[in-house]
Coordinates of C-alpha atoms and ligand atoms in Angstrom, one line a residue:
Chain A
X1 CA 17.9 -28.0 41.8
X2 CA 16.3 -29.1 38.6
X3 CA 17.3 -27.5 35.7
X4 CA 14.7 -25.1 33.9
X5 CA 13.7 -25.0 30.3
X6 CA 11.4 -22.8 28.7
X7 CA 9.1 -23.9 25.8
X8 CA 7.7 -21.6 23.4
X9 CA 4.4 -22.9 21.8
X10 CA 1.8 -24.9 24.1
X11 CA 1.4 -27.0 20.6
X12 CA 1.8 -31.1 20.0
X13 CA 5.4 -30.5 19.7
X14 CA 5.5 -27.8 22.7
X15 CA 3.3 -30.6 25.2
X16 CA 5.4 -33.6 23.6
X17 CA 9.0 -31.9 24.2
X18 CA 7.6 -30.7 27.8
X19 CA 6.8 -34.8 28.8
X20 CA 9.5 -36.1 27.5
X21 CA 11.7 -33.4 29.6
X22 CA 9.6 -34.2 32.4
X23 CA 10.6 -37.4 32.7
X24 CA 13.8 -37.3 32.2
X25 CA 14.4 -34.7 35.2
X26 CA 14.0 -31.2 34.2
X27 CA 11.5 -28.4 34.9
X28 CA 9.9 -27.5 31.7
X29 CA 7.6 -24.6 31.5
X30 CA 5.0 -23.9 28.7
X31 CA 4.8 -20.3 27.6
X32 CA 1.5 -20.5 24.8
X33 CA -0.2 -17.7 23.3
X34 CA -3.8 -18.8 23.5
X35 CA -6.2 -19.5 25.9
X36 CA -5.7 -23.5 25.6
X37 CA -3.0 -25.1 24.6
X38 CA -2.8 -27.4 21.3
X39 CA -2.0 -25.8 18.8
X40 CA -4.0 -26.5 15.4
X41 CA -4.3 -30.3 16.0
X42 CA -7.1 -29.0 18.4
X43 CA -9.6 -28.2 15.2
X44 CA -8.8 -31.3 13.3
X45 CA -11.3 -34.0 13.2
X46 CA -9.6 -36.7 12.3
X47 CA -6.4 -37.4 11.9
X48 CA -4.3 -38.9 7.9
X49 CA -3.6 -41.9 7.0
X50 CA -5.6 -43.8 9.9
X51 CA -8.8 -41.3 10.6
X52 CA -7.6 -41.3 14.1
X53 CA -9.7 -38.9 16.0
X54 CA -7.1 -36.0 16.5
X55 CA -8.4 -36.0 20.6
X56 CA -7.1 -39.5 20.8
X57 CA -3.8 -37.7 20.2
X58 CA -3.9 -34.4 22.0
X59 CA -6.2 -35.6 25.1
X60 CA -2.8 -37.9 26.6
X61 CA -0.6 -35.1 26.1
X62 CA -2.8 -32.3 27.6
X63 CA -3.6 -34.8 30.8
X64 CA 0.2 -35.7 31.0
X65 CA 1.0 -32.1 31.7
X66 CA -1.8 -31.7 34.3
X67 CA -1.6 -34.5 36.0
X68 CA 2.9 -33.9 36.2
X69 CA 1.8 -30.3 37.3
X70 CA 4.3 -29.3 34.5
X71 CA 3.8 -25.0 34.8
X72 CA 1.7 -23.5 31.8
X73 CA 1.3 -20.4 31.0
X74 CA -1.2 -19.4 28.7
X75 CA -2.7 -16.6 27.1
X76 CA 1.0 -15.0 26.6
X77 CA 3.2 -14.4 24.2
X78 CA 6.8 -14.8 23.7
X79 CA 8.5 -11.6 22.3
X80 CA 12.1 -12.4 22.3
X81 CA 14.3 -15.3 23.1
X82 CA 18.0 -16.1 24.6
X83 CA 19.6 -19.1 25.6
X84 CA 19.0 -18.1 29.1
X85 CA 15.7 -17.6 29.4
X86 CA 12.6 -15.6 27.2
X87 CA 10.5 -12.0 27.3
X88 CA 6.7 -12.0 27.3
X89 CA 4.5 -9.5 25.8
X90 CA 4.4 -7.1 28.5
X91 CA 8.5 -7.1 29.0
X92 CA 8.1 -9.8 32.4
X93 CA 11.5 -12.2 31.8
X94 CA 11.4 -15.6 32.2
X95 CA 14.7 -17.5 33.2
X96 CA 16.0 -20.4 32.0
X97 CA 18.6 -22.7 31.3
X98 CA 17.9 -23.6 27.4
X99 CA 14.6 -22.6 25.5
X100 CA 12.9 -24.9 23.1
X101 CA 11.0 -22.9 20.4
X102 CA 8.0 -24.7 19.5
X103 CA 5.9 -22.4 17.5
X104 CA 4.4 -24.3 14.4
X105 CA 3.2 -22.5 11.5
X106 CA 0.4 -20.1 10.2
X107 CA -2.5 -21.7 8.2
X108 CA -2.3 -19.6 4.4
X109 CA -5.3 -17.0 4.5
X110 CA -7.4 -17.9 1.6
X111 CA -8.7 -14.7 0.9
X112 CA -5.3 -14.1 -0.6
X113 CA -6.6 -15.9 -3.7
X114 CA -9.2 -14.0 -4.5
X115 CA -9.7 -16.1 -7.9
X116 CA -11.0 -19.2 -6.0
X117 CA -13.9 -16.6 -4.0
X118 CA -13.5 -17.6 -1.0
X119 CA -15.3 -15.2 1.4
X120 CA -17.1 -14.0 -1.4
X121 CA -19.5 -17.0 -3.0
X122 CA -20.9 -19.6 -0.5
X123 CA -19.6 -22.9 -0.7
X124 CA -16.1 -22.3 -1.1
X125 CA -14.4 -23.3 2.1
X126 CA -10.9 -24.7 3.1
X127 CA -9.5 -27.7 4.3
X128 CA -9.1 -26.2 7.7
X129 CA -12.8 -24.9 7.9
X130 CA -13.9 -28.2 6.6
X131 CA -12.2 -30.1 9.6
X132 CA -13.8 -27.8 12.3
X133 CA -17.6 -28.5 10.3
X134 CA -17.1 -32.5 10.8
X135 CA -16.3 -31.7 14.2
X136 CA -19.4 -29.8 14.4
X137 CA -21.0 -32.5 12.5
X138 CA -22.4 -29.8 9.8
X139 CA -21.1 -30.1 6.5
X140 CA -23.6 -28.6 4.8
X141 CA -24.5 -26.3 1.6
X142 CA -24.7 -22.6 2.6
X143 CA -28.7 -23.4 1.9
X144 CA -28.7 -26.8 4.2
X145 CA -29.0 -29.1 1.3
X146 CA -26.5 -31.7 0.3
X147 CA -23.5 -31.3 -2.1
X148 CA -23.9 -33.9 -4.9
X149 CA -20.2 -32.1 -6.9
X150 CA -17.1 -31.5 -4.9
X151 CA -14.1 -30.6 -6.0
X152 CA -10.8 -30.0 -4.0
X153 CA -8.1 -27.6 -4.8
X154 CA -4.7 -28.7 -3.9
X155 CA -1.8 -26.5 -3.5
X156 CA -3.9 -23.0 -2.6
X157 CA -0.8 -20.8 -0.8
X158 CA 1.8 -23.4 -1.8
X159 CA 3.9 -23.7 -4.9
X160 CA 2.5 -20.3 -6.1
X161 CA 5.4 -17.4 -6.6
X162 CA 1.8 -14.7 -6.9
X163 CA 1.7 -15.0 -2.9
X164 CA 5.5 -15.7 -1.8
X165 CA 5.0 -19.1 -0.7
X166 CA 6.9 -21.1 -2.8
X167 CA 7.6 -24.3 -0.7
X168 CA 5.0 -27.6 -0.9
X169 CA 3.2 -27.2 2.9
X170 CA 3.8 -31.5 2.5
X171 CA 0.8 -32.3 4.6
X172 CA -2.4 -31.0 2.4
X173 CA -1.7 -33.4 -0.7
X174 CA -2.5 -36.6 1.7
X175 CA -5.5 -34.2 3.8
X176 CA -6.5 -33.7 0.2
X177 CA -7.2 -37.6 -0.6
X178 CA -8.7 -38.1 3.6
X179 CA -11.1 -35.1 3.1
X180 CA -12.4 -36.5 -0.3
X181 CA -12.5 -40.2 1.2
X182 CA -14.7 -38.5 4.4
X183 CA -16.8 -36.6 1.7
X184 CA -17.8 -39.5 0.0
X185 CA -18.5 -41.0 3.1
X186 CA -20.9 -38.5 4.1
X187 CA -22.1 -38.2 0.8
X188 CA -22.0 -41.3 -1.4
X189 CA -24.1 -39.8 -4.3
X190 CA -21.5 -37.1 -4.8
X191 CA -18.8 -36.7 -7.0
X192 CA -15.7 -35.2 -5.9
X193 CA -12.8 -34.3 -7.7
X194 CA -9.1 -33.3 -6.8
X195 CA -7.0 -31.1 -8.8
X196 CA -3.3 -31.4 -8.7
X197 CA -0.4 -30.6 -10.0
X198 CA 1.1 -33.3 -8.3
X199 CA 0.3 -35.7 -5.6
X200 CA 3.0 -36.7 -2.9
X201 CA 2.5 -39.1 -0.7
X202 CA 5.4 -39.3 1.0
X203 CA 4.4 -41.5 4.4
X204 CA 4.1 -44.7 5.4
X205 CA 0.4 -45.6 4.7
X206 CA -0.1 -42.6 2.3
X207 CA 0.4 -44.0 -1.3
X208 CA -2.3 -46.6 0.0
X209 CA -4.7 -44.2 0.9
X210 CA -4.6 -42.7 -2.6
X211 CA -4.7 -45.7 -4.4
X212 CA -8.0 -46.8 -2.0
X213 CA -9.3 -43.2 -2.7
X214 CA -9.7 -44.5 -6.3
X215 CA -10.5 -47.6 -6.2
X216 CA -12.8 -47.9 -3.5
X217 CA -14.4 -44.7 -3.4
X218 CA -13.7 -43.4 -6.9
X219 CA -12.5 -40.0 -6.0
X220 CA -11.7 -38.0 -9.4
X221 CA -8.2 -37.0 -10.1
X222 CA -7.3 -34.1 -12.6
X223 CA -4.1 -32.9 -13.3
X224 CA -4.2 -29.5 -13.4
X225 CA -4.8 -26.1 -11.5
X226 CA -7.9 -24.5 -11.2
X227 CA -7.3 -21.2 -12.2
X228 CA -10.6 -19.3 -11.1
X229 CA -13.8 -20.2 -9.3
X230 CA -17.2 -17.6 -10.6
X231 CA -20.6 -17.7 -9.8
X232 CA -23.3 -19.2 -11.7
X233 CA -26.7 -17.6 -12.2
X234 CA -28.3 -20.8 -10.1
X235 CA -26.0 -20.5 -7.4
X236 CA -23.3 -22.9 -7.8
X237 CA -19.6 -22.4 -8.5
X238 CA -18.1 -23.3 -11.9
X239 CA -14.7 -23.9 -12.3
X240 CA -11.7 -23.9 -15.1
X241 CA -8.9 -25.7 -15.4
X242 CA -6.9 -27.5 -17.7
X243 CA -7.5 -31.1 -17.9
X244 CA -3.2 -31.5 -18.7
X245 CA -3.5 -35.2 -19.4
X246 CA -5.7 -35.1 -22.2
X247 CA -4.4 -31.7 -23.2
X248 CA -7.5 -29.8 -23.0
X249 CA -9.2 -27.0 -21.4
X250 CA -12.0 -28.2 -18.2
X251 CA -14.6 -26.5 -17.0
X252 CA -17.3 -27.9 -14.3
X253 CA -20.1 -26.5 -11.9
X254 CA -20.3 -27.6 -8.7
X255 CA -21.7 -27.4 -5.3
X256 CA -18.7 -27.2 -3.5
X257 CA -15.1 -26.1 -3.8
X258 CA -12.4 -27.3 -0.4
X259 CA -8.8 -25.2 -0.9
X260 CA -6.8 -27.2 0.7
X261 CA -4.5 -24.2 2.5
X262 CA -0.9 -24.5 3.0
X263 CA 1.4 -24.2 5.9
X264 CA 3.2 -21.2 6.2
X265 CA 5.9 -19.2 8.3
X266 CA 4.6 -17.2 11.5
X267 CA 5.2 -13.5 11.3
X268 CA 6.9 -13.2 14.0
X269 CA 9.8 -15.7 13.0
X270 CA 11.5 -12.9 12.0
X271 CA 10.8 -10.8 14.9
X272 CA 12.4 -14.3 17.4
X273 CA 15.1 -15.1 14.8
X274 CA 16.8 -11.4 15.4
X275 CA 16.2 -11.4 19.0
X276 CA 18.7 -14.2 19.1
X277 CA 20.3 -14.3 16.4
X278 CA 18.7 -17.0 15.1
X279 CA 18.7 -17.8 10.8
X280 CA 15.5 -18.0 9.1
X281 CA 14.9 -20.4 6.1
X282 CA 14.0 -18.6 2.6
X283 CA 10.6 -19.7 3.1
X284 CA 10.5 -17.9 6.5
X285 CA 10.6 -20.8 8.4
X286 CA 13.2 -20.8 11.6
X287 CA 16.3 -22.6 10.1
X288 CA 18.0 -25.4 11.8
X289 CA 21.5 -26.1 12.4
X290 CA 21.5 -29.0 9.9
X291 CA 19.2 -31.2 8.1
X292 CA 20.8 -34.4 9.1
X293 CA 22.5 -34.5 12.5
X294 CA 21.1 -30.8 13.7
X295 CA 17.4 -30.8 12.7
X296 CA 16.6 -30.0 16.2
X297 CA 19.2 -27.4 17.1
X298 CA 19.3 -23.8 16.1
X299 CA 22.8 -21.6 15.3
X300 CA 22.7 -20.6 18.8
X301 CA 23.9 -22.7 22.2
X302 CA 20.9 -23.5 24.6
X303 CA 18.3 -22.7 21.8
X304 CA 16.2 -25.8 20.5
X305 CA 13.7 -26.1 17.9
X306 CA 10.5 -29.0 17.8
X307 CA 7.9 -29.2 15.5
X308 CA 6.1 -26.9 12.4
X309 CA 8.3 -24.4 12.8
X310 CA 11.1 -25.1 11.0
X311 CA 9.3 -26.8 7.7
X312 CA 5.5 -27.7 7.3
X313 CA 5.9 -31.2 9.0
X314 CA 2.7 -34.0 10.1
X315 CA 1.9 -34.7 13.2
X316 CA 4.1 -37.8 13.4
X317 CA 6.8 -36.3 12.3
X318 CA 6.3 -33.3 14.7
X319 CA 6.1 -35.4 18.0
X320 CA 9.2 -37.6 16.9
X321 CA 11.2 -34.3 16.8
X322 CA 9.3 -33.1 20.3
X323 CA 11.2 -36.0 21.3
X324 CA 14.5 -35.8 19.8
X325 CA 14.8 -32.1 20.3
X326 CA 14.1 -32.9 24.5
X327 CA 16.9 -35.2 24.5
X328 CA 19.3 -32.7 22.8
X329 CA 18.6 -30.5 25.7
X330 CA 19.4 -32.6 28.0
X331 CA 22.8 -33.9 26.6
X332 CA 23.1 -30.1 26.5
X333 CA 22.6 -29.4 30.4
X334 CA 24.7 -32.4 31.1
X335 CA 27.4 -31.3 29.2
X336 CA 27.0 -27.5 30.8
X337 CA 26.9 -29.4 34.1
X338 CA 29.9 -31.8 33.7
Chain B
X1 CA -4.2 -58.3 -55.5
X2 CA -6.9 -57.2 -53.9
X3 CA -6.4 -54.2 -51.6
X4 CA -7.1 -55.1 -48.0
X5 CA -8.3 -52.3 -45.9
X6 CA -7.2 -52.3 -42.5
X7 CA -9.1 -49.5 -40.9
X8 CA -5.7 -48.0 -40.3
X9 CA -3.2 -46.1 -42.6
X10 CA 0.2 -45.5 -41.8
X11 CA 1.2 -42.7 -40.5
X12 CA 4.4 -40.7 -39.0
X13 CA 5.9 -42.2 -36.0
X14 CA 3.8 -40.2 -32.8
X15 CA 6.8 -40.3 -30.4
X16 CA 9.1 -37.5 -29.7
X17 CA 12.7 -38.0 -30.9
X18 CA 14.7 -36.4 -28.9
X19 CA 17.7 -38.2 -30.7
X20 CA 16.5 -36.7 -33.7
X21 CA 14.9 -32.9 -32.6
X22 CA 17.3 -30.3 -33.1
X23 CA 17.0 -28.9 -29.7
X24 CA 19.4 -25.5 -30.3
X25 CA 16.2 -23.6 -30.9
X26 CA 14.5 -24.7 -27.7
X27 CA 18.0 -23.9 -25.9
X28 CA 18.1 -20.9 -27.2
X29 CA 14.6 -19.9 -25.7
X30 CA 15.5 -21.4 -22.7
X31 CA 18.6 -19.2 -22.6
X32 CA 16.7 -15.9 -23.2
X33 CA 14.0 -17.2 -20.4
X34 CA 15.3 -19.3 -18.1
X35 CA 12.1 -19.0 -15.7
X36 CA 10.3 -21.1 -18.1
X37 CA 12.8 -24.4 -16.7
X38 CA 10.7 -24.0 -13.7
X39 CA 7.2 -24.9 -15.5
X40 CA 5.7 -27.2 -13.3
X41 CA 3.1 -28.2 -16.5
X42 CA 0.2 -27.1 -14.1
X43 CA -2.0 -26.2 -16.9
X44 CA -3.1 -22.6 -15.1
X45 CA -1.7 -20.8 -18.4
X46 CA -4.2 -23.1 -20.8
X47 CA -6.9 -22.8 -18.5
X48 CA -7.2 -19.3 -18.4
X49 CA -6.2 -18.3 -21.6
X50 CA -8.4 -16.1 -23.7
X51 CA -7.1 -17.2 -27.2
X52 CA -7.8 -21.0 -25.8
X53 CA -11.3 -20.5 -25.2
X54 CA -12.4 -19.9 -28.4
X55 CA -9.9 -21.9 -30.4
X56 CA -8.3 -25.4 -30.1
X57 CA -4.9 -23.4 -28.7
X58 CA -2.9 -24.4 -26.0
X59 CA -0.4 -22.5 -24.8
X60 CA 1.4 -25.3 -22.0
X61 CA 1.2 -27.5 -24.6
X62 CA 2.6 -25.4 -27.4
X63 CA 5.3 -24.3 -25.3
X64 CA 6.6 -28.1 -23.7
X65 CA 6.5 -29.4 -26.9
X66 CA 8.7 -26.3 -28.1
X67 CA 11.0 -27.4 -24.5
X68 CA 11.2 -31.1 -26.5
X69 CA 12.2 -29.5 -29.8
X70 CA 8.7 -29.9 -31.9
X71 CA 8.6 -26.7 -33.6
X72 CA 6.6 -27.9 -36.5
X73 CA 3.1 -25.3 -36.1
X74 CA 3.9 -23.9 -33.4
X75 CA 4.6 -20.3 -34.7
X76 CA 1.1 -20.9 -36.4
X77 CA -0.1 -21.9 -33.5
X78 CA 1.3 -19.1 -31.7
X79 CA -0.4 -16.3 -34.1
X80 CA -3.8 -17.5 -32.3
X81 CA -2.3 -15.7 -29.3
X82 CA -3.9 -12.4 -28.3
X83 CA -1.1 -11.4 -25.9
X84 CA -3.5 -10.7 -23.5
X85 CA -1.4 -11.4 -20.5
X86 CA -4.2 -13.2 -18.6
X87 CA -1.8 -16.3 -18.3
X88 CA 1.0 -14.4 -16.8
X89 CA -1.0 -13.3 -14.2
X90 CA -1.7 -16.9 -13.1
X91 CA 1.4 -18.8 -13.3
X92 CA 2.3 -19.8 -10.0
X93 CA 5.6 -19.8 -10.9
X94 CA 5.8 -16.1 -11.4
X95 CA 7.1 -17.4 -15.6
X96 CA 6.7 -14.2 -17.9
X97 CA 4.5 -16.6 -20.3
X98 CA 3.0 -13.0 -22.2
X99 CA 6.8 -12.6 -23.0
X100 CA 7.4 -16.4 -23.9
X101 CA 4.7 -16.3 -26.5
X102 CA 6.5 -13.2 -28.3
X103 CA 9.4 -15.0 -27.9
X104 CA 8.4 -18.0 -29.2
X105 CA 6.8 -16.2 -32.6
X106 CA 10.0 -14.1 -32.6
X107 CA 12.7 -17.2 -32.6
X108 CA 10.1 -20.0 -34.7
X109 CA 8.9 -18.0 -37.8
X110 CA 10.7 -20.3 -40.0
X111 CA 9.6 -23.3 -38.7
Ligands
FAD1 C1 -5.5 -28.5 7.3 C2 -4.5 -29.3 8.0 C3 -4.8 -30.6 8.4 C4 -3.8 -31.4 9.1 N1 -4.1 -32.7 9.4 C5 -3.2 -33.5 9.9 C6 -3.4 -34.9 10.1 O1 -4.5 -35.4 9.8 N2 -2.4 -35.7 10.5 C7 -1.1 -35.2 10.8 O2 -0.2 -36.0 11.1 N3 -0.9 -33.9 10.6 C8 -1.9 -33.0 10.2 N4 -1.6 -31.7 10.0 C9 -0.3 -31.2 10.4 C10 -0.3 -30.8 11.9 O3 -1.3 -29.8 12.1 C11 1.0 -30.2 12.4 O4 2.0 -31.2 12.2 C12 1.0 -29.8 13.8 O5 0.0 -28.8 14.1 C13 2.4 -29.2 14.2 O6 2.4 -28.9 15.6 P1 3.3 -27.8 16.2 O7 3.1 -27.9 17.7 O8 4.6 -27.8 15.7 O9 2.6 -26.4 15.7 P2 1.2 -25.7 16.0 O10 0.1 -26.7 16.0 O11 1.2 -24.5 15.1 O12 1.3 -25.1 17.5 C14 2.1 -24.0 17.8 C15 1.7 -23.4 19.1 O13 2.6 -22.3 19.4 C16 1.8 -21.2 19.8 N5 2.6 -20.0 19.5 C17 2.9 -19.5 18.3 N6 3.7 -18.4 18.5 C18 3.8 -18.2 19.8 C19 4.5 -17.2 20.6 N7 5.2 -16.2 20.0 N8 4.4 -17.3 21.9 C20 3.7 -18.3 22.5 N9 3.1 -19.2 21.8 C21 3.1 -19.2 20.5 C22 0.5 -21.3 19.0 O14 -0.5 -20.6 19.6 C23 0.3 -22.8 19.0 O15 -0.5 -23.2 20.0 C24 -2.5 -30.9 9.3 C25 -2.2 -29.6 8.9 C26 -3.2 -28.8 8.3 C27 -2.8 -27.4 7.8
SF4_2 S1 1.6 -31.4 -0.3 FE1 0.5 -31.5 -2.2 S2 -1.1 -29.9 -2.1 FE2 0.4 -29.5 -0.5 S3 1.7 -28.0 -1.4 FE3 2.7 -30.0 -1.6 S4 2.0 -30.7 -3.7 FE4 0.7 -29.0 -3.0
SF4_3 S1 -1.3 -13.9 -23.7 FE1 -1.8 -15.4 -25.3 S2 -1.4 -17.3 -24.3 FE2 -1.6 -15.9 -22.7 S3 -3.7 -15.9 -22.0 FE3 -3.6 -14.3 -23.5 S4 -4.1 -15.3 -25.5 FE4 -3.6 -17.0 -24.1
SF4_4 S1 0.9 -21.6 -15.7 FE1 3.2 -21.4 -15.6 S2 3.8 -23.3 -14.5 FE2 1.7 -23.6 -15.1 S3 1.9 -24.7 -17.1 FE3 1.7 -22.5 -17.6 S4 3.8 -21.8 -17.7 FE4 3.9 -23.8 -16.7

């Protein structure tokens, strides 16, 4: 008989681990939360540094595990986990002979930072809503018109001690410098700034995308952190920051402000980690064995990790450790085996 | 000789000697509030200050030049302060900057 695994998370690294096991002759099963499995690649439009539509990437994986008839259960939860096997909301067990926990990460809820208004004036969106309007094809003022001044907030949820998240989230820096790109795209006549406190661009294609940013499509850059977002009496949003470089204080109106929200911890890490005895990471994250040769174990036997949910990671780097982390369960069932 | 005009004077050398600065002061701040090691220069302090919206103060730059041992002003500088607070409650990294401004006017007056 074909040796079971359970994978938590029906996400890109949940699908990707769940192929890869596949085919290398073990019976994976997908427990996911919602409705559809995906995870959050499903409401991206296109994908950093190439503007790959994010479907190209999710349609193979979803079709893989149809057309393999790998077992996917959706619209459940996982409550608790074990080496041997899982418990679903509802208390039903589900055995196994390792689990890979493949639960990603929480997008930062913006409302958090009340300074920046968002959910309060119009026009203030985040990076995440503004990937779901391309898709919709409806980036738009709240009053239909055009934006003709942009500006994009990095680091809202990240880096900032006033909401417990002190870690970069990694990927919004580079979405930051895409998003502007695609907004000047859509809108050549506007401006669009980014503030940051820092830019890192730490992939292979990224530093290019930045530099093209400004030189081809003269995207702003201002080194510093907006520190509050206000109403104006004609409806647009004015902003403050300080300009750092030139050592003074900025202040700008502007049509429309993008947050660009960080990737944080799901609650119930904590909830997973002490049903198995699992560590968490200060930032809340799961934490793996080791960064070097154990990224994709955890402190317990028979217990994997893939994807978001150890560190804010991209896409790439998620569905290389999908990979790796299916191959260290299988040189785990052999050795239980041998 | 006639005295040929440039269009520039000479004036004190602009860069920051570190060889030179006397950086026991700054150490000694940094000693009393560590947090302030963990300034990431974001600007949020200047930005929202009340003091630097109505004067030519600013308070990240007062305060890194203070890190680099330039203490020349800055108490004067400093005395624009309103302790207000309004800074601390930015800083994203959680630095008591209300409490580094009276520190700074408390450890600089005879500069
Ligand atoms: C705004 C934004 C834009 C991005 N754009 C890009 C990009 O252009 N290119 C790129 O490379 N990367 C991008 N990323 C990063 C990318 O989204 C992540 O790398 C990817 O989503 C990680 O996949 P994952 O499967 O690990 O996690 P997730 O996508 O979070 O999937 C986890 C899955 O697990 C499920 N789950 C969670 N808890 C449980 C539970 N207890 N029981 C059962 N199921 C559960 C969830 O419902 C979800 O389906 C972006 C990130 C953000 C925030
Ligand atoms: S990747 Fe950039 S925007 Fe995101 S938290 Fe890190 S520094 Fe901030
Ligand atoms: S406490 Fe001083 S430095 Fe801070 S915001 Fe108020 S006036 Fe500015
Ligand atoms: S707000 Fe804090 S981190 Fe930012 S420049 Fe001021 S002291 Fe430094």
């Amino acid at each position: 008989m074909k040796p079971r695994v359970v994978i938590v998370g029906g996400g890109a690294a949940g699908m990707a681990a769940a192929l890869r096991l596949e085919s290398r002759g073990v019976e994976p099963v997908i427990v996911e939360r919602e409705e559809v499995t995906g995870g959050k690649v499903r409401n991206w439009h296109k994908l950093f540094p190439t503007f790959t539509p994010a479907e190209e990437v999710l349609e193979p994986l979803c079709r893989g595990i149809v057309e393999r008839g790998i077992e996917c259960r959706t619209g459940v939860s996982v409550e608790a986990v074990s080496a041997d096997g899982v418990v679903l909301a509802g208390g039903e067990r589900v055995e196994a002979d390792a689990v890979v926990v493949a639960t990603g990460f929480t997008l930062f809820d913006a409302h958090r930072k009340q300074e920046y208004g968002y959910g309060i004036y119009d026009n203030v969106v985040t990076s995440a809503d503004l990937e779901q309007m391309m898709n919709r094809g409806s980036v738009r003022l709240a009053d239909g018109s055009a934006p003709r001044r942009i500006a994009i907030l990095h680091c809202v949820g990240s880096r900032d001690e006033k909401v417990c998240q002190s870690h970069c989230s990694k990927v919004c820096c580079i979405t930051g410098v895409k998003q502007a790109i695609e907004l000047k795209k859509m809108f050549p006549e506007a401006d669009v700034f980014n503030f940051y406190m820092d830019i890192r661009m730490f992939g292979p294609g990224y530093e290019e995308l930045y530099r093209e940013a400004q030189q081809s499509y003269n995207i702003h850059f201002v080194r510093g952190r907006i520190s509050e977002a206000s109403p104006t009496i004609n409806g647009r949003i004015q902003i403050k920051a300080e300009d750092t470089l030139t050592g003074r204080p900025l202040k700008m109106s502007i049509d429309m402000l993008v947050l660009l929200v960080g990737m944080r911890a799901n609650d119930d890490n904590a909830s997973l980690a002490a049903s198995a005895g699992l560590a968490l990471a200060p930032n809340g994250f799961m934490q793996n064995k080791d960064p070097f040769t154990g990224a994709v174990r955890s402190q317990r036997e028979g217990i994997f990790y893939a994807g978001a949910v150890t560190a804010p990671k991209s896409l790439a780097d998620t569905l290389a450790e999908a990979s790796m982390a299916a191959d260290a369960v299988v040189d785990y069932l052999n050795a239980d085996r041998r | 000789m006639r005295n040929i005009k440039f269009g520039y004077g000479i004036s004190k050398p602009r860069a920051i000697d570190i060889d030179s600065n006397d950086l026991r002061k700054s150490n000694e701040i940094l000693r009393e509030m560590p947090e302030l090691q963990t300034c990431i220069g974001c600007g949020s302090c200047t930005a929202s200050c009340t003091a630097g919206n109505l004067t030519q103060f600013n308070f990240r730059r007062v305060h890194t030049l203070v890190r680099r041992g330039e203490y020349m002003g800055a108490y004067e500088e400093m005395n624009k302060c309103m302790l207000c607070g309004k800074c601390r409650l930015v800083c994203p990294r959680g630095i008591n900057t209300r409490g580094l401004a009276m520190l700074i006017k408390r450890k600089l007056g005879d500069f």
